[in-house]
Amino acid sequence: MTPFAADREPGLIARALDSDVWHSFTRSPVVVVAAILTALLTLSAVFAPWIAPHDPTDLAKLDLLDSRTPPLWLEGGDKRFLLGTDNQGRDMLSAILYGLQISIGVSVLAVMLAMTIGVTAGLVAGYFGGWIESAIMRVADVQLTFPAILTALLINGAARAMLGNKSVDGAEFWVLVVSIGLSFWVQYARTVRGSTLVEKNKDYVQAARLIGIRPLAIMFRHVLPNVLGPVLVIATINLALAIITEATLSFLGVGLPPSHPSLGTLVRIGNDFLLSGEWWIALFPGFVLALLALAVNMLGDWLRDALNPKLR
Amino acid sequence: MLAFILRRVAEAAIVLVVVALLAFLLFRFVGDPINQMVGQDVSIAEREALRAQLGLNDPLIVQLGRFLWNALQLDFGISYRFRQPVMELIGGRFPATFELAMMASVFALAVGIPLGVYTGIHRESLLSRFFLGVSLIGISLPTFLIGILLIYLFAVKLQWLPSYGRGATVDLGFWKTGLLTAAGLKALILPAITLGLFQLTLIARLVRSEMLEVLRTDFIKFARARGLTDRAIHFGHALKNTLVPVITIIGLQIGSIIAFAVVTETVFQWPGMGLLFISAVQNADIPIMAAYLLLVAAIFVTINLVVDLLYVIVDPRIRVAGGAKA
Amino acid sequence: MTERPVLSVRDLEVEFPTRRGVLKAIDRISFDIARGEVLGVVGESGAGKSLTGAAIIGLLEPPGRIAGGEIRLDGERIDNLPREAMRHIRGRRIGMIFQDPLTSLNPLYRVSEQLVETIRTHTDLDARRARERALALLTEVGIPAPEQRLDAYPHQFSGGMRQRVVIALALAAEPELIIADEPTTALDVSVQAQIIALLKKVCRQHHAAVMLITHDMGVIAETADRVAVMYAGRIAEIGPVRDVVARPRHPYAKGLMGAIPTLATDAPRLMQIPGAMPRLNAIPAGCAFNPRCAAVFDRCRRERPEPVAIGASEVACFLADAGGGR
Ligand SMILES: Nc1ncnc2c1ncn2[C@@H]1O[C@H](COP(=O)(O)OP(=O)(O)OP(=O)(O)O)[C@@H](O)[C@H]1O
Ligand SMILES: [Mg+2]
């Protein structure tokens, strides 16, 4: 028996399965709809290559003669293209499915990056204190003065300047992940630091220190599990933000290129044809994007209230 | 009180210095300034000459000092892409962004605060429920999508309003304004709504929840027990007490209005600083990015200071916190 | 009855509709308060004292509502008045003092502003006259150097001083009745007696009757003319303070009075009543006190005892004549 097991609060999993949370979930129909929607969109993203009727990344298969075909139910629709095509003759439905995959991929990875950086920074700051803490929290304060989207844009621009003109294939994807990830870490760091300060003085941590367990081990094995609840909440809320940020960056033309479009890139492409009346190129991806962001947002809201009503 | 303000000013100065340091690092180390400035055909010797001439061989600390000194005089060098002084570029576009941000803020405040007060007082009413439902959607919609939807509806379908640009502007010499012509005002409507809508929802939701909170307090109960009119209670006692948190958020929101002006300006091809900044990011035009970074930081820091001063005006408890207690 | 009472409550019922049925928080209570009289109201936490006060002044918080009975002020029914008419009664004819002076005053307004506002809501005085009146009130409630304190903010006063301000506010429009809900509970013990004495003095000077809700039997014994003992939303016993405190007849009142530490005995006679007051959704049939009563018998479990007059008191117990069963 470890001397400190008894002191620990129930971990994340135990709490997540706690009946209260489950109850509040099943009792609000809106949340159930949001969850189903999120699941559906995620599944379509994951299985895009199998569901999509065409391969939008294969430029060789595109035919400019097909370009700007309206959706099936409008005059001039083509039964090969349910939701019409874009300016390069790309099937919108397929492009949206692949775009969804990229959007979700970037956002999830960015949130994971932000979480890793933020949690580590918070743990280190809270556990070691002193000048390390001051330095980390000062940086966090300054960064917090700026809206995340600006930070992401700046990091993005800096990355572009460093990569110079040599375009590395797929670099845009990772540049996006890093720039979004780096702009969202502060909130995790602040939360985790706060909880760490509290945990660090508890008996079990002191006991662990006394029997000579190394600080890193203490932090990750004993302090971390106790701060995971709020971290999970922040992550869910951040996911919606990351989705929107990714889409915005791509829309601004500093995200994913038209050859590998995310939902935001698709809207950007469509924006040029809005004035000439070809609305479907911009509005269909926009609609899916809005749906995704809304569903994830509602899940985040619900999770926050369910896990910690006081956070409201 | 004076100590409070001085401390805030000092904190603001620290933030600015850190940001200036960042801007310098960005300027000096991200990419090679020389490569950006000259073409492929310039010889190594010429490059070295240019390097020396620009002082890029001086000790770092000297370079930093020079950068800061120049920045204080609003000299941020020459844009790599436009080959023009950065400050000239930014200055020429500042009025467009300023007018857009102002209109968006006015719109967000003028609609958001009354909406929040109303939904806070009549929280069971149909309008309140409707607003709460819609506001979550509003918060989840990316700004650029709102802009595109508005363009599609009001510019393409109904053809009531222009879809891009500033319309006609009047040159006042130091300031190009769109506020003096009908076309200019018309052109401002859609971008201002796009930019302000998100803030509007946030402000309304915040005012609403603060109102709900304040209306539960004892002093409101006591005000009712004294027979004061609903008007005096809601708009005098309750609203004033929501102001401190609301001012905080509004201060932060002005920051994000400037940030999201980048997006709105792109959607509406609005010739402001945001559009300039985006093209700088696309082209890795570091001097513009560094200048924009510093400028935006200066604006934010100023707003935060103003917010702190407003607290002092609104809340007498802060006023005496540092001074003598009566 | 020689004179019409200021306040007359008959069979008042207050209930809260909830998802699991209607909770009856006040169940058919009746009492009068004579002109200039001080009625003490005592009873355990949750007995319904505050709700009675809120019902009288028309400030029940929804979904709470008056479900039956009537409330008359000077013979005129006030429980069914329209909102606006009731507002004119609050402050003007019935004043209210809450428990916590620290939170009863709006922190953002000067004391003068809150006084003048109240005075001008209920009278035709102009701003200058209202200010003079405010000054007179502050002087009367014993604020030292009132001219200087008039324009101070609430946080610049101590707790006791703030409760004096609250009393001044409640009296501002010369009401006939003051409802004081535990006016000293939140105060420092050292100033409690002063505040009670002040309350009694100024109310006598202004000919205002007082409904004094408190947990402090000592205060009741010293201040009240009559006292009502509440239990689970009902009045167990009501009568002249001398009778109820010295010779309580209801078993619950006996227990309560037994809990007063007296100087006569060496050890405080902390007589414990076993058990706790029932929750609103589990009030037993018959007498609400029956599960805790030492003298309980069959009838108490079947039938609710109605108040019967014994001397100048009214007691709701079947054994009242027999002296409460012992
Ligand atoms: N909004 C409400 N919904 C349901 N029940 C309520 C509500 N407000 C009050 N009650 C119930 O009404 C009863 C009487 O409450 P009241 O506040 O009058 O008690 P009290 O005698 O003033 O107690 P205390 O001495 O603690 O102030 C309590 O049982 C309380 O739980
Ligand atoms: Mg009470």
PDB file of N, CA, C and O and ligand atoms in Angstrom, chain C residues 49-50 181-182, ligand 2:
ATOM      1  N   LYS C  49     -40.635  33.110   9.518  1.00  0.00           N
ATOM      2  CA  LYS C  49     -40.682  34.492  10.003  1.00  0.00           C
ATOM      3  C   LYS C  49     -40.431  35.479   8.875  1.00  0.00           C
ATOM      4  O   LYS C  49     -41.207  36.415   8.654  1.00  0.00           O
ATOM      5  N   SER C  50     -39.332  35.248   8.140  1.00  0.00           N
ATOM      6  CA  SER C  50     -38.996  36.187   7.075  1.00  0.00           C
ATOM      7  C   SER C  50     -40.060  36.181   5.987  1.00  0.00           C
ATOM      8  O   SER C  50     -40.384  37.225   5.418  1.00  0.00           O
ATOM      9  N   ASP C 181     -36.191  42.573  10.161  1.00  0.00           N
ATOM     10  CA  ASP C 181     -35.891  41.146  10.106  1.00  0.00           C
ATOM     11  C   ASP C 181     -34.483  40.905  10.633  1.00  0.00           C
ATOM     12  O   ASP C 181     -33.508  41.109   9.930  1.00  0.00           O
ATOM     13  N   GLU C 182     -34.396  40.470  11.852  1.00  0.00           N
ATOM     14  CA  GLU C 182     -33.116  40.217  12.514  1.00  0.00           C
ATOM     15  C   GLU C 182     -32.152  41.385  12.318  1.00  0.00           C
ATOM     16  O   GLU C 182     -31.068  41.222  11.779  1.00  0.00           O
TER      17      GLU C 182
HETATM   18 MG    MG D   2     -35.320  34.794   8.166  1.00  0.00          MG
END
